[in-house]
mmCIF file of C-alpha atoms and ligand atoms in Angstrom:
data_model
loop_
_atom_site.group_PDB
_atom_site.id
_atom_site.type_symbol
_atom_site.label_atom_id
_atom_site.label_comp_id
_atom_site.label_asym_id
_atom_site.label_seq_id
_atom_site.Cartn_x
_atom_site.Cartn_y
_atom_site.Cartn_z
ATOM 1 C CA UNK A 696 -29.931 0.546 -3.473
ATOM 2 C CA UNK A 697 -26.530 1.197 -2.628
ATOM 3 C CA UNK A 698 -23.512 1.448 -5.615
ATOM 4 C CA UNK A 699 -21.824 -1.391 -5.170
ATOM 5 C CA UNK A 700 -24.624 -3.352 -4.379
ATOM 6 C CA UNK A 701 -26.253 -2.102 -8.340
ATOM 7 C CA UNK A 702 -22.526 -3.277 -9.853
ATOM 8 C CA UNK A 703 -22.789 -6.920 -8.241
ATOM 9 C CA UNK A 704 -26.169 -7.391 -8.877
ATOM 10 C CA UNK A 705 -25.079 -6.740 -12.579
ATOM 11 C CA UNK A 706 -21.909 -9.398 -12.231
ATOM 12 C CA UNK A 707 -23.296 -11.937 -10.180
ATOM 13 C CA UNK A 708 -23.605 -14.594 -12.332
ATOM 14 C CA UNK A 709 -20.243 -14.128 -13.212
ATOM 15 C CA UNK A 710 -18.413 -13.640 -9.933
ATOM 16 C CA UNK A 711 -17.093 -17.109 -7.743
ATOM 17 C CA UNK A 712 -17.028 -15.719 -4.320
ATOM 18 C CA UNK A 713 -15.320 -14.293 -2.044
ATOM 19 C CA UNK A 714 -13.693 -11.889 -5.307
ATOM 20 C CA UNK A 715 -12.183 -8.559 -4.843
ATOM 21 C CA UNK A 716 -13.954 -6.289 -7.482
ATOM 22 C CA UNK A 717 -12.550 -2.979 -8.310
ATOM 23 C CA UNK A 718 -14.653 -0.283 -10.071
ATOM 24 C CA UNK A 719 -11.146 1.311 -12.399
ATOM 25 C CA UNK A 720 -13.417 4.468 -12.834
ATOM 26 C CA UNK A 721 -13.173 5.248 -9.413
ATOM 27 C CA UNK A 722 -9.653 3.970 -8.635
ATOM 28 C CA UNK A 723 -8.762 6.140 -11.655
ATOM 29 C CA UNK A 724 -9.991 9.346 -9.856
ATOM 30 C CA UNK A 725 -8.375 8.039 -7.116
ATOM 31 C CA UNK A 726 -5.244 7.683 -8.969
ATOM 32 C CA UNK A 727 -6.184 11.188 -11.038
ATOM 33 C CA UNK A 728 -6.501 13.550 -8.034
ATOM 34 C CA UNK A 729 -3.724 12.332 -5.864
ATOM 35 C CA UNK A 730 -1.880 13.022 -9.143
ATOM 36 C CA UNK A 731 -3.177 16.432 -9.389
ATOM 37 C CA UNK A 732 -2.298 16.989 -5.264
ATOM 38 C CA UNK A 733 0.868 15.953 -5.477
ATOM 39 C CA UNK A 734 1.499 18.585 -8.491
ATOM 40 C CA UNK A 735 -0.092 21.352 -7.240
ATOM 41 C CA UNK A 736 1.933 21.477 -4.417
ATOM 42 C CA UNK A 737 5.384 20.794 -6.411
ATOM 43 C CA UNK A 738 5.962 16.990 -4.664
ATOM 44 C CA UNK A 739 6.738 14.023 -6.427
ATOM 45 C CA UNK A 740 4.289 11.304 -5.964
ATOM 46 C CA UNK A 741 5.775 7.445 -5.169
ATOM 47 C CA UNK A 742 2.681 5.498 -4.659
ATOM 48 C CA UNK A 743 2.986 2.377 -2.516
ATOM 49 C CA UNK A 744 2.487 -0.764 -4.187
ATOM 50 C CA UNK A 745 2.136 -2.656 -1.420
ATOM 51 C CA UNK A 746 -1.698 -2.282 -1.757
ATOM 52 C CA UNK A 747 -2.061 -3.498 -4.790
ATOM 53 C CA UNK A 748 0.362 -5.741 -5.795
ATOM 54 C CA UNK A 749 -0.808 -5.484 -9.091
ATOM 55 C CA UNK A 750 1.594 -4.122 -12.407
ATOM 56 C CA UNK A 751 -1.551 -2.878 -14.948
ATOM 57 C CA UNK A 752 -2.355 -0.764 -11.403
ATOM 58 C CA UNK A 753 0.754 0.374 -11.151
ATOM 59 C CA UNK A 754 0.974 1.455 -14.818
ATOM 60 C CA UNK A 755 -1.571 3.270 -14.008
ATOM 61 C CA UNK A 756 -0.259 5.023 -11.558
ATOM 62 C CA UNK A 757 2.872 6.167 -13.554
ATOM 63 C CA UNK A 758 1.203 6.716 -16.956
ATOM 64 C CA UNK A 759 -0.609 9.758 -14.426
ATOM 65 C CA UNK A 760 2.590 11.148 -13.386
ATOM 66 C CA UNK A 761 4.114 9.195 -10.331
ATOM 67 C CA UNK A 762 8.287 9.424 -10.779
ATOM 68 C CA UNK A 763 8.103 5.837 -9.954
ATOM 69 C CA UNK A 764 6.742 3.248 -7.058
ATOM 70 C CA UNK A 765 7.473 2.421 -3.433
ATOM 71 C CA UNK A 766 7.745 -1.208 -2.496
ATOM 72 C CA UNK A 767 7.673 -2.987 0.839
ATOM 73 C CA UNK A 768 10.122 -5.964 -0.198
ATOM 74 C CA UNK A 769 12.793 -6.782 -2.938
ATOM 75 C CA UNK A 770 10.104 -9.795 -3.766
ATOM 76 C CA UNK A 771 7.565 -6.926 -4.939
ATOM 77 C CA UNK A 772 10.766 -4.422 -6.245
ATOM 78 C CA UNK A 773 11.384 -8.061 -8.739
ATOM 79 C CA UNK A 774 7.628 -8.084 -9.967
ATOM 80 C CA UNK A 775 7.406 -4.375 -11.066
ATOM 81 C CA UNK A 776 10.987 -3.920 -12.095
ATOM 82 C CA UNK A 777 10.617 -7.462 -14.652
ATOM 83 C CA UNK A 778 7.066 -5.445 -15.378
ATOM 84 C CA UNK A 779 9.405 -2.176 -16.955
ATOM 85 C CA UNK A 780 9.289 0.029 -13.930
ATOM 86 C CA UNK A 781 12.825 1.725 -13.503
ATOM 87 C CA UNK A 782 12.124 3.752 -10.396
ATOM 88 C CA UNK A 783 11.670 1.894 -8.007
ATOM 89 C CA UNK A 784 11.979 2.701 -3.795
ATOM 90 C CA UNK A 785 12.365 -0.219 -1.248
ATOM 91 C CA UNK A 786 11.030 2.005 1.448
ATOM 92 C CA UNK A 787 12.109 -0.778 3.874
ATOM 93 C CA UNK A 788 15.166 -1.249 6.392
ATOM 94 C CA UNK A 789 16.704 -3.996 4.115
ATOM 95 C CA UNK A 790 18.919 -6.664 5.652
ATOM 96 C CA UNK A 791 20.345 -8.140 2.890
ATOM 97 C CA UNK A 792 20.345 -11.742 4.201
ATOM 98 C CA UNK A 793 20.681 -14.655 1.562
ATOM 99 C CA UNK A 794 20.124 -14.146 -1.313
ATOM 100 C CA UNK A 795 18.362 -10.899 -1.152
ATOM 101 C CA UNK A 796 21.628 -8.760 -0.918
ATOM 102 C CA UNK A 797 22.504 -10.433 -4.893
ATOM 103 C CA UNK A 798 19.089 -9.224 -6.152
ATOM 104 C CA UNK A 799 19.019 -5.887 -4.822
ATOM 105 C CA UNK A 800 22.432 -5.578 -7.126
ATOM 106 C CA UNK A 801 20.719 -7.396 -10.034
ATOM 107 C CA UNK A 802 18.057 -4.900 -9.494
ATOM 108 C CA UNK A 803 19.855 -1.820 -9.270
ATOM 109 C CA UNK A 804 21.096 -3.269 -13.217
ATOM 110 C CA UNK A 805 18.162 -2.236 -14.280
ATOM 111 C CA UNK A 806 16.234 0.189 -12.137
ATOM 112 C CA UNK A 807 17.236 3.426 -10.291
ATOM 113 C CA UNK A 808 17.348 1.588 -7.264
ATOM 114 C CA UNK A 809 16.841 3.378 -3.634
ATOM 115 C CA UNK A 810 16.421 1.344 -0.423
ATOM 116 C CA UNK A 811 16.210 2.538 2.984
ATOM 117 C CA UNK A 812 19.029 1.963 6.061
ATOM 118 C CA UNK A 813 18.411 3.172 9.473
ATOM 119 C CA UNK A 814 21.932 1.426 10.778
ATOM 120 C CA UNK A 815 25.100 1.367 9.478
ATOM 121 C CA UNK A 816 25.653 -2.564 9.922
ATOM 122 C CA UNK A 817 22.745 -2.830 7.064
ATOM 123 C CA UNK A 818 24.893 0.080 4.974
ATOM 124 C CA UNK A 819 27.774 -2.592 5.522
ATOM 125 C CA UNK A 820 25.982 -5.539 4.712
ATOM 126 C CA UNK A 821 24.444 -4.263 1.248
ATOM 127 C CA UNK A 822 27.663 -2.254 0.711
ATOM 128 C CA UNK A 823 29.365 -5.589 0.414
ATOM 129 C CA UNK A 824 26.681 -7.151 -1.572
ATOM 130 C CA UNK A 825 27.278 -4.511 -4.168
ATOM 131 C CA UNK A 826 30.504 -5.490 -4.378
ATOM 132 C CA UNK A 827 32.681 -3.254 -6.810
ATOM 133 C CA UNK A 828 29.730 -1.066 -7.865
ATOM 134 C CA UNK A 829 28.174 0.155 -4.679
ATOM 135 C CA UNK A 830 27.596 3.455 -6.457
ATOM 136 C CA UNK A 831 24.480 1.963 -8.529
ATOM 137 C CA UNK A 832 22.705 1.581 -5.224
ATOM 138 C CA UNK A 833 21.088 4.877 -3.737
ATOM 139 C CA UNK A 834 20.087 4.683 0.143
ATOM 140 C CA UNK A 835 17.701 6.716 1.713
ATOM 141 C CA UNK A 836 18.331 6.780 5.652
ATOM 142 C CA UNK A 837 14.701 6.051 7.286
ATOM 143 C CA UNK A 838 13.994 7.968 10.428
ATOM 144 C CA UNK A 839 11.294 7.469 12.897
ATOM 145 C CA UNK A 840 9.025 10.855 13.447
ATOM 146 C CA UNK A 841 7.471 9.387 16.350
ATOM 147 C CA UNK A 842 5.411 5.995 15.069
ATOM 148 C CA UNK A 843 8.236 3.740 16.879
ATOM 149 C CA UNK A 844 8.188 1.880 14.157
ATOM 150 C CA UNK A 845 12.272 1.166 12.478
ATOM 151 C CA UNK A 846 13.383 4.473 12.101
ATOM 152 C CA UNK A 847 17.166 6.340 13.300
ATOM 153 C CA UNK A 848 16.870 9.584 15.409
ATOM 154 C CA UNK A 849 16.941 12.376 13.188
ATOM 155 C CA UNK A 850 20.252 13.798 14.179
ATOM 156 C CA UNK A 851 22.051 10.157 13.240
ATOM 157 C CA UNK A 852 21.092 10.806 9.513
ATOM 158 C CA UNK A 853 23.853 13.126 8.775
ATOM 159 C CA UNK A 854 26.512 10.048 10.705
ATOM 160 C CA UNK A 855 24.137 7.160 8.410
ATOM 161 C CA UNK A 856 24.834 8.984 5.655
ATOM 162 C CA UNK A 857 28.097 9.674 5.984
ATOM 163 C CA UNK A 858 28.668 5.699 6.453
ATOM 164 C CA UNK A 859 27.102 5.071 3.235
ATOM 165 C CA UNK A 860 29.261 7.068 1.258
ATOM 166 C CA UNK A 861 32.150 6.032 3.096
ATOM 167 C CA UNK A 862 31.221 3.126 1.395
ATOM 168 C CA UNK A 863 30.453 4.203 -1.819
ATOM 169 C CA UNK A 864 27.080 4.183 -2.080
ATOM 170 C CA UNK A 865 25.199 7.142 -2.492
ATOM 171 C CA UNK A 866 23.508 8.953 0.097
ATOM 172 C CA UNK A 867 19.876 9.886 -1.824
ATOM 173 C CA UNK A 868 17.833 11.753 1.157
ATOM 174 C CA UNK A 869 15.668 10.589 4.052
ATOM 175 C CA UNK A 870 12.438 9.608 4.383
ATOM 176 C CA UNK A 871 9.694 8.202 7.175
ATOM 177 C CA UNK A 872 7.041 6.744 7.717
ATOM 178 C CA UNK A 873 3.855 8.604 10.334
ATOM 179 C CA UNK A 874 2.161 5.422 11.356
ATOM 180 C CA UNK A 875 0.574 7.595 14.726
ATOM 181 C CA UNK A 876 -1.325 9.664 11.855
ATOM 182 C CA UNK A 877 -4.120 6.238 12.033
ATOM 183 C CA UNK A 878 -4.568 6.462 15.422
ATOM 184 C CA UNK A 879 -7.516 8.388 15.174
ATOM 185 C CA UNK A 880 -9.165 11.724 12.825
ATOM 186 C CA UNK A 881 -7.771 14.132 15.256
ATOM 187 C CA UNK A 882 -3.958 12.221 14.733
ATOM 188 C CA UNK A 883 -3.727 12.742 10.702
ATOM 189 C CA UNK A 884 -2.239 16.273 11.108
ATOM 190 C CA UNK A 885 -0.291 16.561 14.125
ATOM 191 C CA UNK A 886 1.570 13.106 12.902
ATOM 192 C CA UNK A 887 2.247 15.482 9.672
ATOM 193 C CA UNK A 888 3.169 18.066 11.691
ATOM 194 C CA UNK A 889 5.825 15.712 13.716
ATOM 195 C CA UNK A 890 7.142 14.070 10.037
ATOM 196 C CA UNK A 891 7.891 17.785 9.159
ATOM 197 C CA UNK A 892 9.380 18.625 12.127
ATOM 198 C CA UNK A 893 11.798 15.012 12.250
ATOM 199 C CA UNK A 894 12.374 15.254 8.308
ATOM 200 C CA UNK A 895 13.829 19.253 9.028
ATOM 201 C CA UNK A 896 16.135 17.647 11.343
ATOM 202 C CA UNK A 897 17.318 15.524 9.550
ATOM 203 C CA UNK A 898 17.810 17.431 6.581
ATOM 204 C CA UNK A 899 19.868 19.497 9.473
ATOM 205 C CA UNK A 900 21.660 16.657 9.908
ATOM 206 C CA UNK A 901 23.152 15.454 6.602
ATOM 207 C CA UNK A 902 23.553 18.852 6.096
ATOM 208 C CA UNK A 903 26.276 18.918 8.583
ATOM 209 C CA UNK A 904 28.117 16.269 7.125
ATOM 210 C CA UNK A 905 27.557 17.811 3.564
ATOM 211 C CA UNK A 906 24.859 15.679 1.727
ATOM 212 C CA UNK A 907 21.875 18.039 0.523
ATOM 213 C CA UNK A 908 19.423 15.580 -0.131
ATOM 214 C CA UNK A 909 17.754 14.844 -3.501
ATOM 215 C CA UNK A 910 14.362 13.035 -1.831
ATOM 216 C CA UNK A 911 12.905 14.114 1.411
ATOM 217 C CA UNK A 912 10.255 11.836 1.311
ATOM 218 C CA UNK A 913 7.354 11.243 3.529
ATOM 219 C CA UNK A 914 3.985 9.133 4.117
ATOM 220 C CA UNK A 915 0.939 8.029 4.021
ATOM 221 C CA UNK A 916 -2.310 8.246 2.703
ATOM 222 C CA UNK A 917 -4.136 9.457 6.399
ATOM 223 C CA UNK A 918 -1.699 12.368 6.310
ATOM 224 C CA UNK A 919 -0.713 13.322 2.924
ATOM 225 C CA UNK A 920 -3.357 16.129 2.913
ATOM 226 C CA UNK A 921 -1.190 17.736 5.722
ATOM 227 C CA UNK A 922 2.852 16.549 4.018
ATOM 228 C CA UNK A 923 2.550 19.471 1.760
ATOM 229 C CA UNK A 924 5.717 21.763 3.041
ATOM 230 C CA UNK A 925 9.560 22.289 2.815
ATOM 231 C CA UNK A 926 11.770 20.173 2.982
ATOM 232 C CA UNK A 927 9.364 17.478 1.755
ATOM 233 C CA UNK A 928 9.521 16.859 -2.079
ATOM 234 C CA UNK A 929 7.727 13.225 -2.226
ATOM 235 C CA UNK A 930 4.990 11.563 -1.116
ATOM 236 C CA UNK A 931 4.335 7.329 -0.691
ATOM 237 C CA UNK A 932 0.874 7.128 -0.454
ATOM 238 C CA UNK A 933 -0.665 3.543 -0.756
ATOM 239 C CA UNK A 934 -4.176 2.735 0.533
ATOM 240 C CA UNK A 935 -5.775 6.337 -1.656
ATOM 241 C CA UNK A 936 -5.525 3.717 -4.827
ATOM 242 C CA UNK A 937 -8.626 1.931 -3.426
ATOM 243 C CA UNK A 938 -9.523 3.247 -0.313
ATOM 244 C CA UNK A 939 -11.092 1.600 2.761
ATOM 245 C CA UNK A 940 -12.883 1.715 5.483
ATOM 246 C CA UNK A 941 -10.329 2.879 7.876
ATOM 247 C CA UNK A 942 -9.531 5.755 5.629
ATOM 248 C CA UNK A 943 -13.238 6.103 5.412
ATOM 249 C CA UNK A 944 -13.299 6.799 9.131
ATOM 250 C CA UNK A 945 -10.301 8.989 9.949
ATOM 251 C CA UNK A 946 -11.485 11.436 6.925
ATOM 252 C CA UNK A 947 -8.785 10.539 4.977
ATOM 253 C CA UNK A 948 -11.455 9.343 1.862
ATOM 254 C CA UNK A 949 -14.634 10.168 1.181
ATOM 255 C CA UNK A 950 -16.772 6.886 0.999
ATOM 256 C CA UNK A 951 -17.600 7.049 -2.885
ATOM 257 C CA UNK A 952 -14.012 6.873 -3.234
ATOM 258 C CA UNK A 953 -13.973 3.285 -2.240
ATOM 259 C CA UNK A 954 -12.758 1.719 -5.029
ATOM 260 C CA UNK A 955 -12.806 -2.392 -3.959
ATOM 261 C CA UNK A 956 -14.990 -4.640 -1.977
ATOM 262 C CA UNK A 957 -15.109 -8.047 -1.758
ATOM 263 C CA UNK A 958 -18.142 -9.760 -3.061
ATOM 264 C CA UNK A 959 -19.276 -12.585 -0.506
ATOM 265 C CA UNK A 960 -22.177 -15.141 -0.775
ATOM 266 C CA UNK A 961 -24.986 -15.806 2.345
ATOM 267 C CA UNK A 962 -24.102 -19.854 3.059
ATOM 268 C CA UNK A 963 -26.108 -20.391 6.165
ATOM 269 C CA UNK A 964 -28.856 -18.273 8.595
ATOM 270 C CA UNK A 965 -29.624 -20.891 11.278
ATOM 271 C CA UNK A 966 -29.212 -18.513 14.001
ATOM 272 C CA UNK A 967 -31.328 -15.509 14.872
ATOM 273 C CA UNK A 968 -29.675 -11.897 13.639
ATOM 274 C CA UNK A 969 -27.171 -13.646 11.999
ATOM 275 C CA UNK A 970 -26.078 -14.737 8.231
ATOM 276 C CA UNK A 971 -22.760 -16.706 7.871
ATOM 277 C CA UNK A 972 -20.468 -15.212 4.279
ATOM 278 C CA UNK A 973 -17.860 -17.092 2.824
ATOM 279 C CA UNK A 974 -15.067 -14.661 4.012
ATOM 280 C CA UNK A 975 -13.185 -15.330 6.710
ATOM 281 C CA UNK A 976 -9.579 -14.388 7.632
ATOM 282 C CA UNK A 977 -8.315 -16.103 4.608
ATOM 283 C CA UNK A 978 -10.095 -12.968 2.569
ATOM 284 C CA UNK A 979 -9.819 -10.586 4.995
ATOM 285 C CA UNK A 980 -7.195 -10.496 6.957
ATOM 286 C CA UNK A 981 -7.639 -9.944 10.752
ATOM 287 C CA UNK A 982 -8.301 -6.026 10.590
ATOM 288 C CA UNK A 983 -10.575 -4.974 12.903
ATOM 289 C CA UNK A 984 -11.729 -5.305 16.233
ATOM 290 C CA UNK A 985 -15.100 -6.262 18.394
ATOM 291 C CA UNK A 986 -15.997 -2.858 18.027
ATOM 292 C CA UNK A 987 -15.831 -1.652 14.647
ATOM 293 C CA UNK A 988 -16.047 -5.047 13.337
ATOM 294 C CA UNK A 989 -14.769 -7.147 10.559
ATOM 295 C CA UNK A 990 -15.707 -5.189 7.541
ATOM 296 C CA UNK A 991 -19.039 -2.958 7.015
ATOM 297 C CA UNK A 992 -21.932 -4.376 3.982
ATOM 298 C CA UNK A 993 -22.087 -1.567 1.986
ATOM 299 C CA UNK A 994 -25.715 -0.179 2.391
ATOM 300 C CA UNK A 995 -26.317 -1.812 5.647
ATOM 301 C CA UNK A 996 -25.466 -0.587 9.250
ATOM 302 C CA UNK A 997 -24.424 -4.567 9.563
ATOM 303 C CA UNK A 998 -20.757 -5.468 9.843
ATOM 304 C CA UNK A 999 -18.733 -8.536 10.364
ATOM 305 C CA UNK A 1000 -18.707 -9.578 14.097
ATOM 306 C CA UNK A 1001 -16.161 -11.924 14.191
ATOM 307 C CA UNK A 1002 -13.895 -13.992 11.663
ATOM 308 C CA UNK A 1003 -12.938 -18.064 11.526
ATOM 309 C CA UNK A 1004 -11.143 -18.727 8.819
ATOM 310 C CA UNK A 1005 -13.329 -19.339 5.747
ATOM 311 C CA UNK A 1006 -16.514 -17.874 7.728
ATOM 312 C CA UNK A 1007 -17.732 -14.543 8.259
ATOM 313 C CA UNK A 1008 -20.512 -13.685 10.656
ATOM 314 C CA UNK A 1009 -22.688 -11.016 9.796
ATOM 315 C CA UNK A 1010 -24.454 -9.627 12.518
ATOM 316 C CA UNK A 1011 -27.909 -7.920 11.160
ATOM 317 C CA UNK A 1012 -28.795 -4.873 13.405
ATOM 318 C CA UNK A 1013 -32.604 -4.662 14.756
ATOM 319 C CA UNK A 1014 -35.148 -3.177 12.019
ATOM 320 C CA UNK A 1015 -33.236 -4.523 9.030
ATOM 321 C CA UNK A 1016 -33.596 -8.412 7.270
ATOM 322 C CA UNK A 1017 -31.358 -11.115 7.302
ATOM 323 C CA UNK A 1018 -30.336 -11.809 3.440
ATOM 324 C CA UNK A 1019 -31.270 -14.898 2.270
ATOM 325 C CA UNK A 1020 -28.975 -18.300 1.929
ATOM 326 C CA UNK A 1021 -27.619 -17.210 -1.870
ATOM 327 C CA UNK A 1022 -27.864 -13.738 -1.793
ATOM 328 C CA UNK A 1023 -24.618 -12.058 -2.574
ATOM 329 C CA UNK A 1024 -23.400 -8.596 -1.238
ATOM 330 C CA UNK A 1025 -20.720 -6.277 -1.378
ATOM 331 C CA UNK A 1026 -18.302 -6.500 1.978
ATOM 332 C CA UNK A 1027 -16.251 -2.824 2.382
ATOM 333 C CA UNK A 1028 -12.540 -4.153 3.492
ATOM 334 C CA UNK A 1029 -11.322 -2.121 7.111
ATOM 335 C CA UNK A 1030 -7.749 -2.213 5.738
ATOM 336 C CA UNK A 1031 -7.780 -2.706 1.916
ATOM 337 C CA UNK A 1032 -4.170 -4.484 1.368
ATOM 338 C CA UNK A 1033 -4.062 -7.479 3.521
ATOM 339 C CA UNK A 1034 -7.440 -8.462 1.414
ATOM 340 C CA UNK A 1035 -5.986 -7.932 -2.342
ATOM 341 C CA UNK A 1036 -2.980 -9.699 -0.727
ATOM 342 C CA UNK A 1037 -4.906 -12.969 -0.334
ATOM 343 C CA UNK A 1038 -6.435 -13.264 -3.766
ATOM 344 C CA UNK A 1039 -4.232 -14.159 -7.045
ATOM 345 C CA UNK A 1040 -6.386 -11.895 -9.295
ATOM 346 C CA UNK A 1041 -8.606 -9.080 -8.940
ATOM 347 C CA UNK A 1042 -11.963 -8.754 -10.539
ATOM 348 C CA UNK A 1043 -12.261 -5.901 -12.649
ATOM 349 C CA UNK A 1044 -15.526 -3.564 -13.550
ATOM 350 C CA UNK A 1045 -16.882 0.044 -13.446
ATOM 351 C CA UNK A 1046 -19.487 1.157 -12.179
ATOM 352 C CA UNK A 1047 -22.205 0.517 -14.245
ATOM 353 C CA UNK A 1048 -21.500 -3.305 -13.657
ATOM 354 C CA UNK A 1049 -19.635 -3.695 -17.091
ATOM 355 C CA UNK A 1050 -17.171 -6.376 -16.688
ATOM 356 C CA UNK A 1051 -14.089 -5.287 -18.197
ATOM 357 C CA UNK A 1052 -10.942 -7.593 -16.979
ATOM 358 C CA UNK A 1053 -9.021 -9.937 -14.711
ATOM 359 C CA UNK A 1054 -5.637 -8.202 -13.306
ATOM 360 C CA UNK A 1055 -3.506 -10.685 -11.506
ATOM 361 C CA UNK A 1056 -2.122 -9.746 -8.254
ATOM 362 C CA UNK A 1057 1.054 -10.054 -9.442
ATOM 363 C CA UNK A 1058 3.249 -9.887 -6.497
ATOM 364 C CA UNK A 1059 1.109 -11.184 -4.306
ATOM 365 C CA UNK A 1060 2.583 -13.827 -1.660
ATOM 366 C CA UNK A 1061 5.796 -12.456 -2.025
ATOM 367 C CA UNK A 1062 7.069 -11.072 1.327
ATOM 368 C CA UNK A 1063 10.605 -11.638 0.967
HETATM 369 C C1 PLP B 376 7.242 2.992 4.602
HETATM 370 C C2 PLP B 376 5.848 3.234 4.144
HETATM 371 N N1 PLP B 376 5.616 4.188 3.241
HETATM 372 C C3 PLP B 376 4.372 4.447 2.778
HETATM 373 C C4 PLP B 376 3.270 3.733 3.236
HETATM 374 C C5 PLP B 376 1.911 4.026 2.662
HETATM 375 O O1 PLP B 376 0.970 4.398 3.626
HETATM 376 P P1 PLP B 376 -0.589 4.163 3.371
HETATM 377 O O2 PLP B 376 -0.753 2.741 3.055
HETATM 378 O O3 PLP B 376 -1.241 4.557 4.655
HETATM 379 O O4 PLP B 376 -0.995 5.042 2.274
HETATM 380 C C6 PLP B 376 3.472 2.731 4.197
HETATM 381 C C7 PLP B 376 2.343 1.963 4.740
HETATM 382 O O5 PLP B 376 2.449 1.069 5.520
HETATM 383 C C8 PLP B 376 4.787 2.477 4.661
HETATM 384 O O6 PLP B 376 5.047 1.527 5.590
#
């Protein structure tokens, strides 16, 4: 019988499904030897909390050794930073529009506060929020290394961060993001090998306007393995926490490192090869395509075909049995974070099926 399969067995009286269950013994590995990665090779390690949304997670994360978390949104910067976390990176072109450009100064009160810019209208705009204290804000100029994503050229970081100081707030570094690194296993390291190659420039670039950077910092979890070199000295890493399927199948995790699946009840097998679960989009997310499916059963070949809303349909290959109306079994997310994004608290075990706690997902719903 497959692992997950042993821990639900051992909750399933307890669990109301569809409920994201995390075995903490293996996202503490997880947590553990990105820890130990990120040391050995001298970076600083900023996980992404956009995965999990989720403070005791977090904690977790810093009581290892990360200098402090990435966020996606000043909504999620709020959460952790009311949580105690005083390091905190908005790895996100910020406009400050209304009343965002007032808490990013109310959060920079109380955190070491970085947020990205890739114009210098933004630099402006939260220049004036900070009124007569932009130097409590630190911006880190985001370039584009080739996803096409938000992003400057390289060569403008030197003129981006020249603007910022102009305006008094402080030029940290420069960072990006390598979305092409997902694209496929043979993308992970030539999208590290273009993130090295943009963050050098830039580096080149606010050198000639006479900023030496304190972060160079770079992504992602399918090409950290490769984000080891000069001038990097951080790493944002999100989806390694729990890992997924995706990761699963570009190599960037092994699948015993998966860390959270969604446990999801059989509610109807009228037609042939097929079992309806109660996970649709609303648990899932829309990741995935015809092809790869849905989400994969762990220790079946079956995956989810297809998505409504609150319905999932299972299609059972040839040679194995359909589950039965009740039966309950463990659904392996294709992209972990839109799923712990659509559940308010996150079921958690190890992996001999000991029930240990309810986190909340704390910032969960929060996208502004
Ligand atoms: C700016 C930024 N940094 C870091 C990450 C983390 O990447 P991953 O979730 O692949 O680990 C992301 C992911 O979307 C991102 O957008």
């Amino acid at each position: 019988m497959h692992r997950l399969q042993r821990v639900l067995d051992r909750l399933v009286d307890r669990v109301d499904t569809p409920m994201p269950i995390v075995l903490v013994d293996v996202m503490q590995r997880n947590i553990d030897r990105m820890q130990a990665f990120a040391t050995q090779h001298d970076l600083d390690l900023r996980p992404h909390v956009k995965t999990h949304k989720c403070v005791e997670v977090g904690r977790r994360q810093v009581d290892a050794g990360a200098v402090g978390i990435t966020a996606g949104n000043v909504g999620e910067a709020e959460v952790f930073a009311g949580a105690g976390f005083d390091d905190i990176f908005l790895a996100y072109p910020v406009w400050p529009s209304g009343t965002k450009g007032t808490r990013i100064r109310n959060l920079a009160q109380t955190a070491r506060m970085r947020v990205g810019v890739d114009n210098v209208a933004a630099i402006d705009a939260l220049a004036d929020a900070m009124g007569d204290e932009p130097d409590r804000l630190q911006v880190v100029v985001e370039i584009d290394c080739g996803a096409r994503r938000s992003g400057a050229p390289p060569e403008a970081a030197g003129d981006l961060a020249r603007a910022a100081r102009s305006r008094g707030l402080v030029p940290a570094g420069v960072y990006t993001y390598p979305g092409q690194g997902s694209a496929g296993p043979g993308s992970r390291e030539p999208a590290a090998q273009d993130q090295e190659a943009a963050l050098s420039a830039a580096v080149r670039s606010l050198a000639g306007v006479g900023v030496t950077p304190e972060v160079v910092s770079a992504g992602s979890t399918p090409t950290v393995a490769f984000s080891t070199r000069s001038p990097i000295t951080e790493i944002r890493p999100g989806e390694y926490v729990f890992c997924d399927l995706d990761n699963t199948r570009l190599g960037a995790c092994d699948e015993d490192q998966i860390a959270l699946f969604v446990a999801a009840t059989v509610v109807s097998d009228w037609v042939p090869d097929q079992v309806i679960l109660d996970v649709g989009t609303k648990a899932m997310g829309r990741e995935g395509n015809p092809e790869k499916g849905y989400g994969g059963i762990a220790g079946s070949k079956a995956v989810l075909a297809k998505l409504n809303e609150y319905h999932g349909f299972m299609a059972v290959p040839a040679g194995e049995s359909c589950p039965h109306v009740g039966t309950v079994v463990p659904v392996v997310p294709n992209h972990v974070c839109p799923v712990v994004a659509s559940f308010e608290e996150l079921l958690v075990t190890d992996t001999d099926g000991t029930l240990l706690e309810r986190w909340p997902v704390a910032a969960r719903g929060l996208l502004s």
